[in-house]
Amino acid sequence: MVIRFLEFQRRAVFGCGCVLMTYFFCARICQRRVGSVAAVILALCPEFWYVAHAVITDMTLLFCISGGLFAFYLGYIEARGGFYDLAWVMAAFGVLTKGPLAVVLPGLIILLFLAAEKKLPHLLHLCSLRRFILFLLIIAVWYLPMFAWHGLPFLQQLIGVHNLLRAAVSEHPIFDLWYYYLLVFFIGLMPWHILPVIFFVKNGFARLGRLNKFLLIWAAGVFCFFQMMATKYPTYTLPYVVPLAILFGQFYSARLNLFKKIAAALAVLLFLFNFLAIPIISRNSGAVAAEIILPLSDNACVVSYQRIYSGSITFYSGLKVYRLETAAKIASLKPNGISWNAVNVMPFMSFEELPAGKVIAVVDKDRVEDLFVKSGRSWRLVRELPAMSIYITDNFF
């Protein structure tokens, strides 16, 4: 329960931080009204709202990337080196959160912006030796101990698998489609994008100011960067939500009546989704399974025999949950070099290794018969859930 509470607090803090940061940036650069409208758009953006509720680190990464790019822009237009220091600090914390992407992606956006401004020599000031050393000192807090303990396999996993492999080989080939992120954009920013996009396309971008040029390069850079990657996820393009919220905020701040109607309707829809759809969805999550398993877990071995291993059962229960498979399949699934097997970090257990004592099994419904036959044991049903069933060895029920 403590872990769940802390995880919720982390997501809530960084989600609110992104909204507040967007407001204060706009209030400083544009107008407070634009900042207020942009902050509301961001908070009510479906993609942002979803990630703020998901058990992933993308919201923390968004905070670091957005904070770093905001700091860069303020340092650039106000000629204040302290903001550049802050940009490097935010990049370092982003790297601690999710790896080199947190410095590569903002760096690319800044490079493109300075090229558009014809100020590329300004990079020499931004990338001073002192700031680079500060960046290295911050990331060394975690990277040096990890390398000391794990050696080259640590770098192989971090750089080889979770960066290079993701770029070159799709983890889920079914999603490697040229229009995938167009769909994510269309759904994830609904309905905020419809009218501004029509307006901008109709009126063109000929009179773009410096700020909007920066925001467009930021948003387009994120989209194009991940479009070129083989592995695609709906959360990858999240960093473009902040600059787009500011661009849309400028449009809607001049049309406040329309903005208020859309915001009110979307707030009601998200409220209803939160209190109606989420309880229905949670019935298929590991949270419910964990509540059932925990009272029975004393001196028990807990196994998961599912097509997709449910890490949420471990998260919500705090128990060690083994992935149950045949010995031959385990041999083919175990991590081996730079391949997608590297994501199979859960503990494995073969049917032959099942202990003689109490065993609790979380099973996909279409694998129940397999469990009976391959284990050679008698089982009793504890509880049947919509997507899974929970069994316990017969003599311990």
Short mmCIF file of C-alpha atoms in Angstrom, two decimals:
data_model
loop_
_atom_site.label_atom_id
_atom_site.label_comp_id
_atom_site.label_asym_id
_atom_site.label_seq_id
_atom_site.Cartn_x
_atom_site.Cartn_y
_atom_site.Cartn_z
CA MET A 1 0.00 0.00 0.00
CA VAL A 2 2.86 2.40 0.79
CA ILE A 3 4.44 1.76 -2.63
CA ARG A 4 1.13 2.33 -4.38
CA PHE A 5 0.59 5.58 -2.46
CA LEU A 6 4.08 6.87 -3.27
CA GLU A 7 3.71 5.95 -6.95
CA PHE A 8 0.40 7.83 -7.11
CA GLN A 9 1.99 10.83 -5.40
CA ARG A 10 4.90 10.84 -7.88
CA ARG A 11 2.59 10.87 -10.89
CA ALA A 12 0.33 13.50 -9.32
CA VAL A 13 3.24 15.76 -8.37
CA PHE A 14 4.91 15.69 -11.79
CA GLY A 15 1.60 15.95 -13.64
CA CYS A 16 0.65 19.04 -11.63
CA GLY A 17 4.21 20.30 -12.04
CA CYS A 18 3.90 20.17 -15.85
CA VAL A 19 0.61 22.10 -15.74
CA LEU A 20 1.98 24.79 -13.40
CA MET A 21 5.24 25.05 -15.33
CA THR A 22 3.30 25.60 -18.56
CA TYR A 23 1.26 28.36 -16.94
CA PHE A 24 4.25 30.23 -15.51
CA PHE A 25 6.22 29.95 -18.75
CA CYS A 26 3.35 31.40 -20.77
CA ALA A 27 2.67 34.09 -18.16
CA ARG A 28 6.31 35.18 -18.40
CA ILE A 29 6.59 35.01 -22.20
CA CYS A 30 3.05 35.74 -23.42
CA GLN A 31 0.10 36.62 -21.17
CA ARG A 32 -1.40 35.15 -18.03
CA ARG A 33 -4.62 34.45 -19.92
CA VAL A 34 -2.73 32.39 -22.50
CA GLY A 35 -0.99 30.58 -19.66
CA SER A 36 -4.27 29.77 -17.91
CA VAL A 37 -5.89 28.50 -21.10
CA ALA A 38 -2.80 26.45 -22.09
CA ALA A 39 -2.59 24.91 -18.60
CA VAL A 40 -6.25 23.85 -18.71
CA ILE A 41 -5.84 22.42 -22.22
CA LEU A 42 -2.84 20.42 -21.05
CA ALA A 43 -4.62 19.12 -17.94
CA LEU A 44 -7.66 18.07 -20.00
CA CYS A 45 -5.70 16.60 -22.89
CA PRO A 46 -6.65 12.88 -23.06
CA GLU A 47 -3.07 11.69 -23.70
CA PHE A 48 -1.68 13.75 -20.81
CA TRP A 49 -4.53 12.68 -18.53
CA TYR A 50 -3.94 9.01 -19.35
CA VAL A 51 -0.19 9.11 -18.67
CA ALA A 52 -0.78 11.01 -15.41
CA HIS A 53 -2.80 7.98 -14.25
CA ALA A 54 -0.50 5.26 -15.61
CA VAL A 55 2.17 3.42 -13.61
CA ILE A 56 5.02 4.52 -15.88
CA THR A 57 7.85 7.07 -15.73
CA ASP A 58 6.80 9.07 -18.78
CA MET A 59 5.22 11.89 -16.75
CA THR A 60 8.47 12.40 -14.85
CA LEU A 61 10.35 12.40 -18.15
CA LEU A 62 7.90 14.93 -19.60
CA PHE A 63 8.51 17.23 -16.63
CA CYS A 64 12.28 17.05 -17.12
CA ILE A 65 12.23 17.53 -20.91
CA SER A 66 9.69 20.37 -20.77
CA GLY A 67 11.46 22.08 -17.89
CA GLY A 68 14.78 21.86 -19.72
CA LEU A 69 13.40 23.30 -22.95
CA PHE A 70 11.55 26.07 -21.12
CA ALA A 71 14.77 26.94 -19.29
CA PHE A 72 16.74 26.98 -22.55
CA TYR A 73 14.26 29.32 -24.24
CA LEU A 74 14.19 31.72 -21.29
CA GLY A 75 17.98 31.71 -21.18
CA TYR A 76 18.11 32.36 -24.92
CA ILE A 77 15.72 35.32 -25.08
CA GLU A 78 16.75 36.87 -21.74
CA ALA A 79 20.49 36.17 -22.10
CA ARG A 80 20.66 34.68 -18.60
CA GLY A 81 23.14 31.85 -18.18
CA GLY A 82 21.45 30.60 -15.02
CA PHE A 83 18.59 29.27 -17.12
CA TYR A 84 21.10 27.32 -19.22
CA ASP A 85 22.44 25.77 -16.03
CA LEU A 86 18.89 24.76 -15.12
CA ALA A 87 18.38 23.25 -18.59
CA TRP A 88 21.39 20.98 -18.08
CA VAL A 89 20.21 20.02 -14.58
CA MET A 90 16.77 19.08 -15.94
CA ALA A 91 18.41 17.04 -18.71
CA ALA A 92 20.50 15.20 -16.11
CA PHE A 93 17.45 14.32 -14.02
CA GLY A 94 15.70 13.20 -17.20
CA VAL A 95 18.62 10.88 -17.98
CA LEU A 96 18.36 9.48 -14.46
CA THR A 97 14.67 8.91 -15.10
CA LYS A 98 14.75 7.20 -18.50
CA GLY A 99 18.19 7.22 -20.07
CA PRO A 100 20.01 9.23 -22.77
CA LEU A 101 16.79 10.12 -24.61
CA ALA A 102 16.26 12.93 -22.08
CA VAL A 103 19.32 14.79 -23.36
CA VAL A 104 19.34 13.63 -27.01
CA LEU A 105 15.78 14.72 -27.82
CA PRO A 106 15.96 18.22 -26.25
CA GLY A 107 19.42 18.63 -27.76
CA LEU A 108 18.07 17.90 -31.24
CA ILE A 109 15.20 20.37 -30.77
CA ILE A 110 17.57 23.09 -29.56
CA LEU A 111 19.93 22.41 -32.46
CA LEU A 112 17.10 22.73 -35.01
CA PHE A 113 15.82 25.90 -33.38
CA LEU A 114 19.23 27.58 -33.34
CA ALA A 115 19.72 26.54 -36.97
CA ALA A 116 16.37 28.15 -37.86
CA GLU A 117 17.47 31.26 -35.97
CA LYS A 118 20.86 31.17 -37.74
CA LYS A 119 22.53 31.18 -34.33
CA LEU A 120 24.35 27.85 -34.33
CA PRO A 121 27.53 29.40 -32.81
CA HIS A 122 25.39 30.00 -29.70
CA LEU A 123 25.83 26.29 -28.95
CA LEU A 124 29.35 27.05 -27.73
CA HIS A 125 27.91 29.17 -24.95
CA LEU A 126 25.13 26.72 -24.12
CA CYS A 127 27.43 23.68 -24.06
CA SER A 128 30.18 25.06 -21.85
CA LEU A 129 32.58 22.67 -20.12
CA ARG A 130 31.31 23.73 -16.69
CA ARG A 131 27.72 22.83 -17.57
CA PHE A 132 28.74 19.51 -19.10
CA ILE A 133 30.68 18.61 -15.94
CA LEU A 134 27.64 19.52 -13.83
CA PHE A 135 25.52 17.21 -16.01
CA LEU A 136 28.02 14.35 -15.64
CA LEU A 137 28.26 14.77 -11.86
CA ILE A 138 24.49 14.47 -11.47
CA ILE A 139 24.06 11.37 -13.63
CA ALA A 140 27.15 9.76 -12.03
CA VAL A 141 25.20 9.46 -8.77
CA TRP A 142 23.37 6.49 -10.25
CA TYR A 143 25.26 5.43 -13.37
CA LEU A 144 28.63 4.89 -11.68
CA PRO A 145 27.30 2.54 -8.95
CA MET A 146 25.26 0.62 -11.53
CA PHE A 147 28.29 0.18 -13.77
CA ALA A 148 30.47 -0.79 -10.80
CA TRP A 149 27.99 -3.48 -9.72
CA HIS A 150 26.91 -4.83 -13.11
CA GLY A 151 29.69 -3.88 -15.51
CA LEU A 152 29.22 -4.01 -19.28
CA PRO A 153 25.87 -5.89 -19.14
CA PHE A 154 24.39 -2.73 -17.58
CA LEU A 155 25.42 -0.63 -20.58
CA GLN A 156 24.42 -3.42 -22.95
CA GLN A 157 20.89 -3.37 -21.56
CA LEU A 158 20.57 0.40 -21.17
CA ILE A 159 22.14 1.50 -24.45
CA GLY A 160 22.01 -1.65 -26.56
CA VAL A 161 18.50 -2.88 -25.80
CA HIS A 162 16.49 0.08 -24.54
CA ASN A 163 17.88 2.62 -26.99
CA LEU A 164 19.53 1.13 -30.08
CA LEU A 165 17.34 -1.97 -30.32
CA ARG A 166 14.16 0.07 -29.82
CA ALA A 167 15.22 2.33 -32.67
CA ALA A 168 16.13 -0.47 -35.07
CA VAL A 169 13.80 -3.40 -34.26
CA SER A 170 10.14 -3.06 -33.32
CA GLU A 171 9.26 -4.65 -30.00
CA HIS A 172 5.65 -4.97 -31.24
CA PRO A 173 5.78 -5.15 -35.07
CA ILE A 174 1.99 -4.93 -35.35
CA PHE A 175 2.23 -1.25 -34.31
CA ASP A 176 5.08 -0.33 -36.66
CA LEU A 177 2.81 1.57 -39.04
CA TRP A 178 3.53 4.86 -40.80
CA TYR A 179 0.21 6.34 -39.61
CA TYR A 180 0.46 5.10 -36.00
CA TYR A 181 1.43 8.45 -34.46
CA LEU A 182 -1.10 10.29 -36.61
CA LEU A 183 -3.78 8.23 -34.87
CA VAL A 184 -2.18 8.90 -31.49
CA PHE A 185 -2.18 12.63 -32.28
CA PHE A 186 -5.79 12.59 -33.45
CA ILE A 187 -7.07 10.68 -30.40
CA GLY A 188 -4.65 11.95 -27.77
CA LEU A 189 -5.36 15.67 -28.28
CA MET A 190 -9.05 15.38 -29.06
CA PRO A 191 -10.88 17.74 -29.39
CA TRP A 192 -8.45 20.59 -28.82
CA HIS A 193 -6.54 20.23 -32.08
CA ILE A 194 -9.36 20.34 -34.61
CA LEU A 195 -10.07 24.07 -34.88
CA PRO A 196 -6.49 25.33 -34.34
CA VAL A 197 -5.11 22.98 -37.01
CA ILE A 198 -7.77 24.13 -39.50
CA PHE A 199 -7.01 27.76 -38.62
CA PHE A 200 -3.23 27.40 -38.91
CA VAL A 201 -3.43 25.48 -42.18
CA LYS A 202 -5.85 28.01 -43.64
CA ASN A 203 -3.84 31.07 -42.56
CA GLY A 204 -0.37 29.58 -42.99
CA PHE A 205 2.68 30.01 -40.81
CA ALA A 206 4.26 32.91 -42.63
CA ARG A 207 4.10 35.32 -39.67
CA LEU A 208 5.34 32.99 -36.99
CA GLY A 209 7.03 34.71 -34.10
CA ARG A 210 10.12 33.36 -32.37
CA LEU A 211 8.13 31.62 -29.64
CA ASN A 212 5.80 29.81 -32.01
CA LYS A 213 8.73 28.83 -34.19
CA PHE A 214 10.33 27.24 -31.13
CA LEU A 215 7.10 25.48 -30.13
CA LEU A 216 6.51 24.11 -33.63
CA ILE A 217 10.08 22.83 -33.91
CA TRP A 218 9.66 21.23 -30.48
CA ALA A 219 6.40 19.49 -31.40
CA ALA A 220 7.44 18.49 -34.92
CA GLY A 221 10.86 17.34 -33.69
CA VAL A 222 9.27 14.97 -31.18
CA PHE A 223 6.84 13.59 -33.76
CA CYS A 224 9.48 13.04 -36.45
CA PHE A 225 12.05 11.63 -34.03
CA PHE A 226 9.75 8.86 -32.82
CA GLN A 227 8.22 8.33 -36.25
CA MET A 228 11.67 7.19 -37.39
CA MET A 229 11.96 4.70 -34.52
CA ALA A 230 10.94 1.10 -35.21
CA THR A 231 9.35 0.59 -31.79
CA LYS A 232 6.19 2.63 -31.34
CA TYR A 233 4.18 3.27 -28.17
CA PRO A 234 1.33 5.74 -27.63
CA THR A 235 3.23 7.44 -24.78
CA TYR A 236 6.45 8.08 -26.71
CA THR A 237 5.21 11.29 -28.35
CA LEU A 238 3.95 12.74 -25.06
CA PRO A 239 6.62 15.53 -25.04
CA TYR A 240 4.84 17.28 -27.91
CA VAL A 241 1.71 17.78 -25.81
CA VAL A 242 3.19 20.72 -23.87
CA PRO A 243 4.20 22.93 -26.85
CA LEU A 244 0.95 22.09 -28.63
CA ALA A 245 -1.05 23.06 -25.54
CA ILE A 246 0.66 26.48 -25.64
CA LEU A 247 0.00 26.89 -29.37
CA PHE A 248 -3.63 25.89 -28.89
CA GLY A 249 -3.79 28.16 -25.83
CA GLN A 250 -2.98 31.17 -28.01
CA PHE A 251 -5.82 30.21 -30.35
CA TYR A 252 -8.44 29.60 -27.66
CA SER A 253 -7.45 32.57 -25.48
CA ALA A 254 -8.97 34.75 -28.20
CA ARG A 255 -12.14 32.60 -28.17
CA LEU A 256 -12.87 32.19 -24.46
CA ASN A 257 -16.55 31.26 -24.78
CA LEU A 258 -15.70 28.37 -27.11
CA PHE A 259 -12.81 27.34 -24.85
CA LYS A 260 -15.02 27.24 -21.75
CA LYS A 261 -17.62 25.05 -23.45
CA ILE A 262 -15.03 22.55 -24.70
CA ALA A 263 -13.22 22.49 -21.35
CA ALA A 264 -16.45 21.93 -19.40
CA ALA A 265 -17.61 19.12 -21.72
CA LEU A 266 -14.22 17.40 -21.65
CA ALA A 267 -13.94 17.73 -17.85
CA VAL A 268 -17.31 16.01 -17.46
CA LEU A 269 -16.33 13.22 -19.87
CA LEU A 270 -13.01 12.57 -18.09
CA PHE A 271 -14.78 12.66 -14.72
CA LEU A 272 -17.30 10.07 -15.88
CA PHE A 273 -14.54 7.94 -17.40
CA ASN A 274 -12.60 8.06 -14.15
CA PHE A 275 -15.51 6.99 -11.97
CA LEU A 276 -17.29 4.64 -14.37
CA ALA A 277 -14.82 3.09 -16.82
CA ILE A 278 -11.81 2.73 -14.54
CA PRO A 279 -13.59 0.51 -11.96
CA ILE A 280 -14.70 -1.73 -14.84
CA ILE A 281 -11.18 -1.86 -16.28
CA SER A 282 -9.67 -2.54 -12.85
CA ARG A 283 -11.59 -5.80 -12.63
CA ASN A 284 -9.09 -7.19 -15.14
CA SER A 285 -6.04 -5.71 -13.45
CA GLY A 286 -3.57 -7.27 -11.06
CA ALA A 287 -4.97 -5.15 -8.21
CA VAL A 288 -8.03 -7.38 -7.79
CA ALA A 289 -5.97 -10.56 -8.18
CA ALA A 290 -3.54 -9.30 -5.52
CA GLU A 291 -6.38 -8.70 -3.05
CA ILE A 292 -7.55 -12.29 -3.53
CA ILE A 293 -4.07 -13.83 -3.33
CA LEU A 294 -2.67 -11.98 -0.31
CA PRO A 295 -4.85 -13.66 2.39
CA LEU A 296 -3.85 -17.08 1.00
CA SER A 297 -0.18 -16.32 0.41
CA ASP A 298 1.39 -17.54 3.67
CA ASN A 299 4.02 -20.17 2.81
CA ALA A 300 2.71 -20.24 -0.76
CA CYS A 301 4.47 -20.20 -4.11
CA VAL A 302 2.65 -17.83 -6.49
CA VAL A 303 2.90 -18.47 -10.24
CA SER A 304 1.50 -16.71 -13.29
CA TYR A 305 0.53 -18.87 -16.25
CA GLN A 306 -0.62 -16.22 -18.71
CA ARG A 307 0.13 -15.26 -22.29
CA ILE A 308 1.41 -11.90 -21.00
CA TYR A 309 3.06 -11.88 -17.60
CA SER A 310 1.16 -9.51 -15.28
CA GLY A 311 3.70 -7.36 -13.49
CA SER A 312 0.83 -5.51 -11.81
CA ILE A 313 0.17 -8.54 -9.58
CA THR A 314 3.68 -8.21 -8.15
CA PHE A 315 3.29 -4.42 -7.88
CA TYR A 316 0.02 -4.55 -5.96
CA SER A 317 0.76 -7.61 -3.82
CA GLY A 318 4.46 -7.17 -3.09
CA LEU A 319 4.89 -10.92 -3.65
CA LYS A 320 7.40 -12.73 -5.82
CA VAL A 321 5.35 -14.10 -8.70
CA TYR A 322 7.02 -16.64 -11.00
CA ARG A 323 6.25 -16.95 -14.68
CA LEU A 324 5.24 -20.58 -15.17
CA GLU A 325 6.24 -22.18 -18.48
CA THR A 326 7.64 -25.41 -19.83
CA ALA A 327 11.41 -25.84 -19.45
CA ALA A 328 11.88 -25.67 -23.24
CA LYS A 329 10.00 -22.38 -23.53
CA ILE A 330 11.89 -20.86 -20.60
CA ALA A 331 15.17 -21.60 -22.39
CA SER A 332 13.93 -19.66 -25.44
CA LEU A 333 12.66 -16.72 -23.37
CA LYS A 334 15.57 -16.00 -21.06
CA PRO A 335 17.57 -12.81 -21.75
CA ASN A 336 20.47 -13.39 -24.09
CA GLY A 337 22.45 -10.46 -25.52
CA ILE A 338 20.85 -7.56 -27.35
CA SER A 339 17.41 -8.96 -28.12
CA TRP A 340 13.85 -8.39 -26.95
CA ASN A 341 14.25 -11.30 -24.55
CA ALA A 342 15.96 -8.69 -22.37
CA VAL A 343 12.51 -7.52 -21.19
CA ASN A 344 11.82 -10.95 -19.64
CA VAL A 345 13.22 -10.02 -16.25
CA MET A 346 10.56 -11.81 -14.20
CA PRO A 347 11.57 -14.97 -12.31
CA PHE A 348 10.78 -18.17 -14.24
CA MET A 349 9.63 -21.54 -12.97
CA SER A 350 9.06 -24.70 -14.98
CA PHE A 351 6.30 -27.20 -14.28
CA GLU A 352 8.94 -29.65 -13.08
CA GLU A 353 10.13 -27.12 -10.49
CA LEU A 354 6.73 -26.56 -8.87
CA PRO A 355 7.17 -27.13 -5.11
CA ALA A 356 5.26 -29.85 -3.29
CA GLY A 357 3.60 -27.35 -0.91
CA LYS A 358 0.96 -24.71 -1.41
CA VAL A 359 0.88 -23.17 -4.90
CA ILE A 360 -1.38 -20.34 -6.08
CA ALA A 361 -1.74 -19.98 -9.84
CA VAL A 362 -3.05 -16.97 -11.80
CA VAL A 363 -4.13 -18.40 -15.15
CA ASP A 364 -5.58 -17.18 -18.42
CA LYS A 365 -8.90 -18.92 -18.95
CA ASP A 366 -7.77 -20.58 -22.17
CA ARG A 367 -4.70 -22.06 -20.39
CA VAL A 368 -6.51 -23.70 -17.47
CA GLU A 369 -6.56 -27.14 -19.08
CA ASP A 370 -2.86 -26.81 -19.86
CA LEU A 371 -2.20 -26.08 -16.18
CA PHE A 372 -4.07 -29.21 -15.11
CA VAL A 373 -2.36 -31.49 -17.61
CA LYS A 374 1.22 -30.17 -17.47
CA SER A 375 1.37 -29.80 -13.69
CA GLY A 376 -0.13 -33.24 -13.02
CA ARG A 377 -1.84 -31.86 -9.92
CA SER A 378 -5.32 -31.29 -8.59
CA TRP A 379 -6.45 -27.68 -8.35
CA ARG A 380 -9.40 -25.84 -6.89
CA LEU A 381 -10.85 -22.61 -8.22
CA VAL A 382 -10.49 -19.71 -5.79
CA ARG A 383 -11.99 -16.94 -7.90
CA GLU A 384 -12.86 -16.37 -11.53
CA LEU A 385 -12.21 -12.89 -12.91
CA PRO A 386 -13.20 -11.55 -16.34
CA ALA A 387 -9.76 -12.14 -17.90
CA MET A 388 -8.13 -14.64 -15.53
CA SER A 389 -8.79 -17.31 -12.96
CA ILE A 390 -7.06 -17.97 -9.65
CA TYR A 391 -6.42 -21.56 -8.56
CA ILE A 392 -4.80 -23.13 -5.53
CA THR A 393 -3.48 -26.66 -5.08
CA ASP A 394 -6.38 -28.80 -3.96
CA ASN A 395 -5.11 -29.89 -0.55
CA PHE A 396 -4.57 -26.30 0.65
CA PHE A 397 -7.98 -24.77 -0.07
#
